[in-house]
Amino acid sequence: MNNSGKSPKISGLLVGGSGLIGGYLLHYFKTKTPEIDVRAPNSKKLSLRELNDIISYFKRHKPDFVINCAITAIRSDALLSYEVNYRGSINLARAALALNIPYIHISSAATLPPGENLTEEDHLPLDASLSNYAKSKLMTEMTLRHMHKKYGLQYTLIRMAIVYGAHDHKIQGINRLLFNIVDRAMPFMLTKKKGVLHSYSNASKVPYFIHHILKNRDAFSGQHFHFVDPEPVELAKLILTIKAYMNLKTPREIYIPYPVAKAGNNFMNWVIKLFNRLGYRAHMPAEMIFLENFYKTQTLSCEKLKNSGFVDPDPRATVFTELPSLIEYYIARWEHLNLFSSFSSKDFNLPHATKKKAGPAEEHAKIFLNSPEKLLDIMQREGVGPLKEIL
Ligand SMILES: NC(=O)c1ccc[n+]([C@@H]2O[C@H](COP(=O)([O-])OP(=O)(O)OC[C@H]3O[C@@H](n4cnc5c(N)ncnc54)[C@H](OP(=O)(O)O)[C@@H]3O)[C@@H](O)[C@H]2O)c1
């Protein structure tokens, strides 16, 4: 522990702090835990690909714990997946081992087969045919267990399922589903009518669990946990709820059988390759490699989590209760980023958040669009003096 000022502070290293889950963690530790100080260097300062970055960081800062929620893009090649997700994670754990401090690692249900009520002991067989992502996550799970047994590494591994939460920079998982439905890129149902269930993980609750782990480190050392909402969710129901909330006509309730969806997917891959050869850059959404998951149940047991002493900060929150705010957040975000090809919130009777009254920033954006010289003049007259608030 580092003694700085009056009260002893625990200081932690968070790798992946700019990501979806890392962002929630950083915000939590900055606002809710005065006794814990978390540093979150970005990947330019501390890259998991560079062993020297890890060594020099640990030499300089000597953290009291490490949380790793870094990940390379899901479609990354073997080299990057290996270097960041596997070797980088293990090097970070080796550094934690050297200082004998807790190492908390975020993993994924991608290491699990389809099935119901899967436990923390379940995993896919390690096989060359796994995707780079799943392989690198599974190998990390296995090596961390080995390091615990062989050297006493104090680690806790948290497996997340389909993660929901705001501030995701990428469009993946449930966000891809939402994006495609809203942008009317899903004319029919790419799942079965009934019985395809998945587990969901609430990103905003992860920090509470990690804080609980840090307060009870001995009980959690060498343990794996599933961090999922207690109730699994039927994919068809989720799609139809989004459709109803948005008052959309599609996807129509025609359920495409898996072999047909797979053939369509293969065809699109072929078309895209053709276009790429002609010089147009295009690619399939990364998670189409998980198309099979739209047709297969995968639910994770949360029994161990329930018995861990962790108190859910908001037991009523589920993906359904969060859906309205997520839809409004992401629609506004994707519209600002000009990502939609066929959707405009103006055409929809959406709740207030996406149609909020224009404020000064929106007024300025209009001037920025139509008469930038006028905006330059306004700014230079009114908006460039010293920031007195600082003084
Ligand atoms: N999102 C999901 O749906 C989901 C589902 C299941 C499990 N998980 C797991 O949850 C964890 C976090 O996922 P996420 O969705 O929050 O990730 P994310 O939003 O994609 O963020 C990835 C983070 O990794 C960092 N990073 C990338 N390359 C790095 C490198 N070479 N060195 C150091 N940092 C690097 C990035 O930092 P910079 O921006 O500085 O490059 C970024 O902060 C991962 O372990 C993932 O497997 C996620």
Short mmCIF file of C-alpha atoms and ligand atoms in Angstrom, two decimals:
data_model
loop_
_atom_site.label_atom_id
_atom_site.label_comp_id
_atom_site.label_asym_id
_atom_site.label_seq_id
_atom_site.Cartn_x
_atom_site.Cartn_y
_atom_site.Cartn_z
CA MET A 1 0.00 0.00 0.00
CA ASN A 2 1.24 3.49 -0.78
CA ASN A 3 1.17 6.05 2.00
CA SER A 4 0.36 9.38 0.47
CA GLY A 5 -1.03 12.20 2.60
CA LYS A 6 -2.95 11.36 5.80
CA SER A 7 -4.88 8.21 5.04
CA PRO A 8 -3.27 5.18 3.48
CA LYS A 9 -4.50 4.75 -0.08
CA ILE A 10 -4.64 1.60 -2.07
CA SER A 11 -3.52 2.18 -5.62
CA GLY A 12 -4.47 -0.04 -8.50
CA LEU A 13 -3.56 -0.46 -12.14
CA LEU A 14 -6.46 -0.75 -14.56
CA VAL A 15 -5.55 -1.90 -18.06
CA GLY A 16 -8.28 -1.29 -20.64
CA GLY A 17 -9.74 1.72 -18.80
CA SER A 18 -10.92 3.38 -22.01
CA GLY A 19 -13.07 0.40 -22.98
CA LEU A 20 -16.68 -0.44 -22.20
CA ILE A 21 -16.10 -2.31 -18.95
CA GLY A 22 -12.93 -0.41 -18.03
CA GLY A 23 -14.83 2.87 -18.39
CA TYR A 24 -17.37 1.81 -15.77
CA LEU A 25 -14.56 0.69 -13.48
CA LEU A 26 -12.62 3.91 -13.83
CA HIS A 27 -15.69 6.02 -13.16
CA TYR A 28 -16.58 3.94 -10.11
CA PHE A 29 -13.13 4.13 -8.54
CA LYS A 30 -12.85 7.87 -9.26
CA THR A 31 -16.22 8.70 -7.74
CA LYS A 32 -17.08 6.10 -5.11
CA THR A 33 -13.88 4.91 -3.43
CA PRO A 34 -11.77 7.71 -1.92
CA GLU A 35 -9.57 5.05 -0.31
CA ILE A 36 -8.70 3.52 -3.68
CA ASP A 37 -6.73 5.31 -6.31
CA VAL A 38 -6.79 3.77 -9.77
CA ARG A 39 -4.47 4.62 -12.64
CA ALA A 40 -5.50 3.65 -16.13
CA PRO A 41 -2.71 4.29 -18.63
CA ASN A 42 -3.83 3.94 -22.22
CA SER A 43 -2.28 1.42 -24.60
CA LYS A 44 0.18 3.99 -25.90
CA LYS A 45 1.65 4.32 -22.40
CA LEU A 46 1.31 0.71 -21.37
CA SER A 47 0.82 -1.73 -24.20
CA LEU A 48 0.28 -5.35 -23.30
CA ARG A 49 2.27 -6.18 -26.42
CA GLU A 50 5.38 -4.66 -24.88
CA LEU A 51 6.88 -6.52 -21.94
CA ASN A 52 9.12 -3.51 -21.25
CA ASP A 53 6.06 -1.27 -20.81
CA ILE A 54 4.80 -3.62 -18.11
CA ILE A 55 8.18 -3.89 -16.40
CA SER A 56 8.81 -0.16 -16.33
CA TYR A 57 5.27 0.60 -15.15
CA PHE A 58 5.55 -1.82 -12.25
CA LYS A 59 9.04 -0.61 -11.33
CA ARG A 60 7.80 2.97 -11.20
CA HIS A 61 4.39 2.59 -9.59
CA LYS A 62 4.21 -0.62 -7.52
CA PRO A 63 0.41 -0.97 -7.61
CA ASP A 64 -1.51 -2.81 -4.88
CA PHE A 65 -3.72 -4.65 -7.36
CA VAL A 66 -4.22 -5.06 -11.12
CA ILE A 67 -7.42 -5.25 -13.12
CA ASN A 68 -7.16 -6.31 -16.73
CA CYS A 69 -10.07 -5.60 -19.03
CA ALA A 70 -8.01 -4.94 -22.14
CA ILE A 71 -8.77 -6.77 -25.32
CA THR A 72 -7.78 -6.40 -28.92
CA ALA A 73 -10.53 -6.01 -31.54
CA ILE A 74 -12.58 -9.19 -31.80
CA ARG A 75 -11.66 -9.78 -35.45
CA SER A 76 -7.90 -9.43 -34.82
CA ASP A 77 -5.50 -11.88 -36.39
CA ALA A 78 -3.67 -14.63 -34.52
CA LEU A 79 -0.61 -12.48 -33.73
CA LEU A 80 -2.50 -9.61 -32.14
CA SER A 81 -4.90 -11.91 -30.29
CA TYR A 82 -1.99 -13.89 -28.94
CA GLU A 83 0.10 -10.84 -28.01
CA VAL A 84 -2.61 -8.77 -26.32
CA ASN A 85 -5.22 -11.20 -25.06
CA TYR A 86 -2.99 -14.09 -24.06
CA ARG A 87 0.69 -13.27 -23.65
CA GLY A 88 0.00 -9.69 -22.51
CA SER A 89 -2.48 -10.88 -19.88
CA ILE A 90 -0.05 -13.49 -18.64
CA ASN A 91 2.83 -11.01 -18.45
CA LEU A 92 0.59 -8.72 -16.42
CA ALA A 93 -0.23 -11.63 -14.11
CA ARG A 94 3.49 -12.42 -13.80
CA ALA A 95 4.10 -8.84 -12.69
CA ALA A 96 1.30 -9.17 -10.11
CA LEU A 97 2.85 -12.43 -8.98
CA ALA A 98 6.23 -10.78 -8.50
CA LEU A 99 4.65 -8.18 -6.20
CA ASN A 100 2.28 -10.76 -4.64
CA ILE A 101 -0.75 -8.58 -5.37
CA PRO A 102 -4.23 -9.54 -6.61
CA TYR A 103 -4.74 -9.83 -10.35
CA ILE A 104 -8.34 -9.52 -11.56
CA HIS A 105 -8.98 -10.71 -15.06
CA ILE A 106 -12.07 -10.24 -17.22
CA SER A 107 -12.90 -13.19 -19.40
CA SER A 108 -15.73 -14.15 -21.68
CA ALA A 109 -18.45 -16.72 -22.28
CA ALA A 110 -16.71 -17.24 -25.63
CA THR A 111 -14.68 -19.86 -23.73
CA LEU A 112 -17.87 -21.86 -23.12
CA PRO A 113 -19.81 -24.27 -25.31
CA PRO A 114 -23.54 -23.82 -25.88
CA GLY A 115 -25.66 -25.24 -23.08
CA GLU A 116 -27.76 -24.40 -20.07
CA ASN A 117 -26.66 -23.41 -16.60
CA LEU A 118 -22.97 -23.77 -17.45
CA THR A 119 -20.67 -23.63 -14.46
CA GLU A 120 -17.33 -21.96 -13.88
CA GLU A 121 -15.66 -25.34 -14.38
CA ASP A 122 -17.07 -25.75 -17.90
CA HIS A 123 -15.11 -24.67 -20.93
CA LEU A 124 -14.63 -25.51 -24.58
CA PRO A 125 -11.90 -27.98 -25.45
CA LEU A 126 -8.79 -26.10 -26.51
CA ASP A 127 -8.61 -26.62 -30.22
CA ALA A 128 -7.00 -24.95 -33.23
CA SER A 129 -10.43 -24.42 -34.81
CA LEU A 130 -11.55 -21.95 -32.12
CA SER A 131 -11.71 -18.28 -33.15
CA ASN A 132 -8.61 -16.25 -32.23
CA TYR A 133 -10.67 -14.45 -29.60
CA ALA A 134 -12.08 -17.57 -27.91
CA LYS A 135 -8.73 -19.36 -28.09
CA SER A 136 -6.81 -16.50 -26.52
CA LYS A 137 -9.39 -16.07 -23.73
CA LEU A 138 -9.49 -19.80 -23.00
CA MET A 139 -5.71 -20.14 -22.96
CA THR A 140 -5.51 -17.25 -20.51
CA GLU A 141 -8.08 -18.90 -18.23
CA MET A 142 -6.05 -22.12 -18.28
CA THR A 143 -2.67 -20.48 -17.71
CA LEU A 144 -3.93 -18.33 -14.84
CA ARG A 145 -5.23 -21.47 -13.10
CA HIS A 146 -1.84 -23.08 -13.68
CA MET A 147 0.00 -20.04 -12.25
CA HIS A 148 -2.23 -20.13 -9.18
CA LYS A 149 -1.47 -23.80 -8.57
CA LYS A 150 2.22 -23.58 -9.35
CA TYR A 151 3.17 -20.19 -7.88
CA GLY A 152 0.19 -19.14 -5.76
CA LEU A 153 -0.88 -16.31 -8.09
CA GLN A 154 -3.67 -14.42 -6.33
CA TYR A 155 -6.09 -14.00 -9.17
CA THR A 156 -9.82 -13.81 -9.69
CA LEU A 157 -11.36 -14.38 -13.07
CA ILE A 158 -14.71 -12.90 -14.05
CA ARG A 159 -16.49 -14.37 -17.02
CA MET A 160 -18.92 -12.00 -18.72
CA ALA A 161 -21.67 -13.07 -21.10
CA ILE A 162 -23.39 -10.60 -23.46
CA VAL A 163 -22.50 -7.25 -21.96
CA TYR A 164 -24.91 -4.30 -21.95
CA GLY A 165 -24.07 -0.74 -20.97
CA ALA A 166 -23.56 2.74 -22.38
CA HIS A 167 -20.35 4.33 -23.72
CA ASP A 168 -19.26 1.43 -25.90
CA HIS A 169 -17.04 2.71 -28.72
CA LYS A 170 -17.59 -0.37 -30.81
CA ILE A 171 -20.80 -1.75 -32.31
CA GLN A 172 -20.77 -5.33 -31.21
CA GLY A 173 -22.90 -7.90 -29.44
CA ILE A 174 -26.19 -6.45 -28.26
CA ASN A 175 -25.26 -3.09 -29.78
CA ARG A 176 -24.88 -4.68 -33.21
CA LEU A 177 -28.30 -6.24 -32.76
CA LEU A 178 -29.77 -2.88 -31.81
CA PHE A 179 -27.97 -1.10 -34.64
CA ASN A 180 -29.17 -3.57 -37.26
CA ILE A 181 -32.76 -3.50 -36.04
CA VAL A 182 -32.87 0.30 -35.91
CA ASP A 183 -31.11 0.73 -39.25
CA ARG A 184 -33.54 -1.82 -40.72
CA ALA A 185 -30.72 -4.15 -41.69
CA MET A 186 -32.52 -7.16 -40.25
CA PRO A 187 -35.64 -7.82 -42.34
CA PHE A 188 -36.39 -11.19 -40.73
CA MET A 189 -35.72 -12.94 -37.43
CA LEU A 190 -32.25 -14.51 -37.31
CA THR A 191 -33.11 -16.86 -34.47
CA LYS A 192 -35.68 -19.45 -33.47
CA LYS A 193 -39.18 -18.49 -32.43
CA LYS A 194 -38.82 -19.94 -28.96
CA GLY A 195 -36.26 -21.32 -26.61
CA VAL A 196 -32.98 -19.61 -27.59
CA LEU A 197 -31.82 -18.19 -24.30
CA HIS A 198 -28.68 -16.24 -23.40
CA SER A 199 -27.14 -14.78 -20.29
CA TYR A 200 -26.53 -11.04 -20.06
CA SER A 201 -24.03 -9.07 -17.97
CA ASN A 202 -24.67 -5.55 -16.71
CA ALA A 203 -21.46 -3.55 -17.20
CA SER A 204 -22.41 -0.97 -14.57
CA LYS A 205 -22.49 -3.61 -11.81
CA VAL A 206 -19.02 -5.09 -12.44
CA PRO A 207 -17.18 -2.42 -10.40
CA TYR A 208 -19.24 -3.29 -7.31
CA PHE A 209 -18.21 -6.92 -7.65
CA ILE A 210 -14.54 -6.07 -8.16
CA HIS A 211 -14.61 -3.77 -5.14
CA HIS A 212 -16.13 -6.64 -3.15
CA ILE A 213 -13.32 -8.94 -4.36
CA LEU A 214 -10.67 -6.43 -3.31
CA LYS A 215 -12.19 -6.19 0.15
CA ASN A 216 -12.24 -9.99 0.52
CA ARG A 217 -9.18 -10.95 -1.48
CA ASP A 218 -8.37 -14.22 0.28
CA ALA A 219 -11.84 -15.68 -0.27
CA PHE A 220 -11.67 -14.87 -3.97
CA SER A 221 -8.12 -15.92 -4.74
CA GLY A 222 -7.82 -18.62 -7.40
CA GLN A 223 -11.55 -18.41 -8.14
CA HIS A 224 -13.52 -18.06 -11.35
CA PHE A 225 -16.95 -16.41 -11.36
CA HIS A 226 -19.73 -15.93 -13.85
CA PHE A 227 -20.97 -12.38 -13.67
CA VAL A 228 -24.43 -12.50 -15.23
CA ASP A 229 -27.96 -11.38 -14.47
CA PRO A 230 -29.89 -14.15 -12.72
CA GLU A 231 -32.51 -14.51 -15.46
CA PRO A 232 -31.49 -15.52 -18.98
CA VAL A 233 -33.19 -13.72 -21.84
CA GLU A 234 -34.89 -15.13 -24.92
CA LEU A 235 -33.30 -13.62 -28.03
CA ALA A 236 -36.59 -13.47 -30.00
CA LYS A 237 -38.25 -11.62 -27.12
CA LEU A 238 -35.39 -9.11 -26.93
CA ILE A 239 -35.55 -8.41 -30.69
CA LEU A 240 -39.32 -7.98 -30.60
CA THR A 241 -39.08 -5.68 -27.57
CA ILE A 242 -36.62 -3.40 -29.40
CA LYS A 243 -38.85 -3.47 -32.48
CA ALA A 244 -41.95 -2.59 -30.42
CA TYR A 245 -40.16 0.17 -28.50
CA MET A 246 -39.03 1.74 -31.78
CA ASN A 247 -42.39 1.10 -33.43
CA LEU A 248 -40.65 -0.50 -36.42
CA LYS A 249 -42.11 -2.80 -39.06
CA THR A 250 -39.02 -4.99 -39.29
CA PRO A 251 -37.76 -7.52 -38.52
CA ARG A 252 -40.87 -9.33 -39.68
CA GLU A 253 -41.81 -12.33 -37.58
CA ILE A 254 -40.49 -14.79 -40.11
CA TYR A 255 -37.91 -17.00 -38.45
CA ILE A 256 -35.01 -17.89 -40.76
CA PRO A 257 -33.73 -21.43 -40.13
CA TYR A 258 -30.03 -21.68 -39.27
CA PRO A 259 -28.89 -23.45 -42.49
CA VAL A 260 -30.53 -20.69 -44.56
CA ALA A 261 -29.01 -17.93 -42.39
CA LYS A 262 -25.60 -19.61 -42.67
CA ALA A 263 -25.88 -19.91 -46.44
CA GLY A 264 -26.86 -16.21 -46.62
CA ASN A 265 -23.91 -15.34 -44.44
CA ASN A 266 -21.52 -17.31 -46.66
CA PHE A 267 -22.99 -15.64 -49.74
CA MET A 268 -22.51 -12.17 -48.23
CA ASN A 269 -18.92 -13.06 -47.36
CA TRP A 270 -18.35 -14.00 -50.99
CA VAL A 271 -19.96 -10.77 -52.28
CA ILE A 272 -17.89 -8.70 -49.87
CA LYS A 273 -14.67 -10.41 -50.97
CA LEU A 274 -15.60 -9.63 -54.56
CA PHE A 275 -16.23 -5.97 -53.73
CA ASN A 276 -12.95 -5.78 -51.83
CA ARG A 277 -11.14 -7.09 -54.90
CA LEU A 278 -12.73 -4.31 -56.92
CA GLY A 279 -11.30 -1.78 -54.51
CA TYR A 280 -14.32 -1.14 -52.26
CA ARG A 281 -13.58 -1.72 -48.59
CA ALA A 282 -16.34 -3.61 -46.81
CA HIS A 283 -16.55 -6.30 -44.19
CA MET A 284 -19.12 -8.38 -42.36
CA PRO A 285 -19.86 -7.39 -38.76
CA ALA A 286 -17.27 -9.20 -36.63
CA GLU A 287 -19.85 -11.08 -34.58
CA MET A 288 -21.26 -12.84 -37.62
CA ILE A 289 -18.61 -15.43 -36.74
CA PHE A 290 -20.95 -16.11 -33.82
CA LEU A 291 -24.06 -16.54 -36.02
CA GLU A 292 -24.53 -20.01 -34.60
CA ASN A 293 -25.05 -18.44 -31.16
CA PHE A 294 -28.25 -16.77 -32.43
CA TYR A 295 -29.69 -20.27 -32.71
CA LYS A 296 -28.20 -21.94 -29.65
CA THR A 297 -28.87 -21.42 -25.99
CA GLN A 298 -25.96 -20.44 -23.80
CA THR A 299 -26.80 -19.66 -20.19
CA LEU A 300 -24.29 -19.29 -17.40
CA SER A 301 -24.96 -20.37 -13.84
CA CYS A 302 -24.78 -17.52 -11.35
CA GLU A 303 -25.04 -19.78 -8.28
CA LYS A 304 -21.43 -19.20 -7.28
CA LEU A 305 -21.86 -15.43 -7.60
CA LYS A 306 -25.02 -15.57 -5.48
CA ASN A 307 -23.17 -17.46 -2.75
CA SER A 308 -20.13 -15.19 -2.84
CA GLY A 309 -21.47 -12.58 -0.43
CA PHE A 310 -21.71 -10.03 -3.25
CA VAL A 311 -24.74 -7.79 -2.92
CA ASP A 312 -26.29 -6.78 -6.23
CA PRO A 313 -26.49 -2.96 -6.13
CA ASP A 314 -29.68 -2.93 -8.22
CA PRO A 315 -31.38 -6.34 -8.39
CA ARG A 316 -34.30 -5.03 -10.45
CA ALA A 317 -32.06 -3.85 -13.32
CA THR A 318 -32.12 -6.19 -16.30
CA VAL A 319 -31.45 -5.77 -19.97
CA PHE A 320 -35.18 -5.00 -20.39
CA THR A 321 -35.29 -2.26 -17.75
CA GLU A 322 -32.14 -0.68 -19.23
CA LEU A 323 -33.23 -0.99 -22.85
CA PRO A 324 -35.03 2.38 -23.19
CA SER A 325 -32.05 4.37 -21.93
CA LEU A 326 -29.60 2.28 -23.97
CA ILE A 327 -31.68 2.75 -27.13
CA GLU A 328 -31.87 6.48 -26.62
CA TYR A 329 -28.18 6.78 -25.76
CA TYR A 330 -26.94 4.75 -28.73
CA ILE A 331 -29.34 6.20 -31.28
CA ALA A 332 -28.24 9.71 -30.37
CA ARG A 333 -24.59 8.61 -30.49
CA TRP A 334 -24.79 6.76 -33.80
CA GLU A 335 -26.76 9.62 -35.37
CA HIS A 336 -24.10 12.12 -34.30
CA LEU A 337 -21.47 9.83 -35.82
CA ASN A 338 -23.46 9.58 -39.08
CA LEU A 339 -23.47 5.80 -38.91
CA PHE A 340 -27.04 5.07 -39.91
CA SER A 341 -27.79 4.45 -43.54
CA SER A 342 -31.60 4.46 -43.38
CA PHE A 343 -32.62 5.62 -39.91
CA SER A 344 -33.35 9.12 -38.75
CA SER A 345 -34.80 9.79 -35.28
CA LYS A 346 -36.81 12.67 -36.81
CA ASP A 347 -39.02 10.08 -38.52
CA PHE A 348 -39.79 8.36 -35.24
CA ASN A 349 -41.88 9.17 -32.29
CA LEU A 350 -39.07 8.55 -29.85
CA PRO A 351 -39.19 9.51 -26.21
CA HIS A 352 -37.82 12.90 -25.25
CA ALA A 353 -34.09 12.15 -24.81
CA THR A 354 -33.29 11.93 -28.51
CA LYS A 355 -35.49 14.91 -29.32
CA LYS A 356 -34.26 17.27 -26.64
CA LYS A 357 -34.71 20.98 -27.20
CA ALA A 358 -31.86 22.67 -29.02
CA GLY A 359 -29.44 24.35 -26.60
CA PRO A 360 -26.55 26.74 -27.35
CA ALA A 361 -24.34 23.85 -28.56
CA GLU A 362 -26.97 22.73 -31.09
CA GLU A 363 -27.41 26.36 -32.23
CA HIS A 364 -23.65 26.66 -32.69
CA ALA A 365 -23.57 23.36 -34.59
CA LYS A 366 -26.11 24.82 -37.03
CA ILE A 367 -23.96 27.92 -37.57
CA PHE A 368 -20.88 25.66 -37.86
CA LEU A 369 -22.65 23.84 -40.67
CA ASN A 370 -23.93 26.85 -42.63
CA SER A 371 -21.71 29.84 -41.84
CA PRO A 372 -18.43 28.85 -40.19
CA GLU A 373 -17.02 32.40 -40.53
CA LYS A 374 -19.88 33.66 -38.36
CA LEU A 375 -19.12 31.04 -35.70
CA LEU A 376 -15.42 31.89 -35.84
CA ASP A 377 -16.34 35.48 -35.16
CA ILE A 378 -18.70 34.59 -32.26
CA MET A 379 -16.09 32.32 -30.67
CA GLN A 380 -13.26 34.79 -31.02
CA ARG A 381 -15.39 37.58 -29.56
CA GLU A 382 -16.98 35.64 -26.70
CA GLY A 383 -15.45 32.25 -26.09
CA VAL A 384 -11.65 32.35 -25.97
CA GLY A 385 -10.75 34.30 -22.76
CA PRO A 386 -8.88 32.65 -19.87
CA LEU A 387 -10.94 30.02 -18.03
CA LYS A 388 -11.56 31.92 -14.78
CA GLU A 389 -13.07 28.85 -13.11
CA ILE A 390 -9.58 27.39 -12.82
CA LEU A 391 -8.30 30.38 -10.87
N1 LIG B 1 -18.08 -6.18 -24.56
C1 LIG B 1 -18.59 -7.40 -24.47
O1 LIG B 1 -19.69 -7.66 -24.99
C2 LIG B 1 -17.87 -8.48 -23.70
C3 LIG B 1 -18.49 -9.72 -23.54
C4 LIG B 1 -17.84 -10.72 -22.81
C5 LIG B 1 -16.58 -10.47 -22.28
N2 LIG B 1 -15.99 -9.28 -22.49
C6 LIG B 1 -14.64 -9.08 -21.94
O2 LIG B 1 -14.59 -7.88 -21.22
C7 LIG B 1 -13.29 -7.30 -21.32
C8 LIG B 1 -13.43 -5.85 -21.73
O3 LIG B 1 -14.12 -5.78 -22.97
P1 LIG B 1 -14.65 -4.38 -23.51
O4 LIG B 1 -15.80 -4.68 -24.39
O5 LIG B 1 -14.82 -3.42 -22.37
O6 LIG B 1 -13.39 -3.93 -24.38
P2 LIG B 1 -13.25 -2.65 -25.34
O7 LIG B 1 -14.37 -1.71 -25.13
O8 LIG B 1 -13.02 -3.17 -26.72
O9 LIG B 1 -11.92 -1.97 -24.82
C9 LIG B 1 -10.69 -2.57 -25.06
C10 LIG B 1 -9.65 -1.93 -24.17
O10 LIG B 1 -8.44 -2.66 -24.34
C11 LIG B 1 -7.39 -1.74 -24.46
N3 LIG B 1 -6.31 -2.30 -25.27
C12 LIG B 1 -6.36 -2.74 -26.54
N4 LIG B 1 -5.15 -3.15 -26.94
C13 LIG B 1 -4.32 -2.98 -25.89
C14 LIG B 1 -2.93 -3.19 -25.68
N5 LIG B 1 -2.13 -3.68 -26.66
N6 LIG B 1 -2.40 -2.87 -24.48
C15 LIG B 1 -3.17 -2.37 -23.49
N7 LIG B 1 -4.48 -2.13 -23.63
C16 LIG B 1 -5.04 -2.43 -24.82
C17 LIG B 1 -7.97 -0.52 -25.12
O11 LIG B 1 -7.18 0.58 -24.74
P3 LIG B 1 -6.81 1.82 -25.72
O12 LIG B 1 -8.12 2.45 -26.09
O13 LIG B 1 -5.94 2.68 -24.92
O14 LIG B 1 -6.12 1.19 -26.91
C18 LIG B 1 -9.36 -0.48 -24.49
O15 LIG B 1 -9.33 0.25 -23.30
C19 LIG B 1 -12.50 -8.18 -22.29
O16 LIG B 1 -11.72 -9.06 -21.55
C20 LIG B 1 -13.58 -8.95 -23.03
O17 LIG B 1 -13.11 -10.21 -23.44
C21 LIG B 1 -16.60 -8.27 -23.17
#
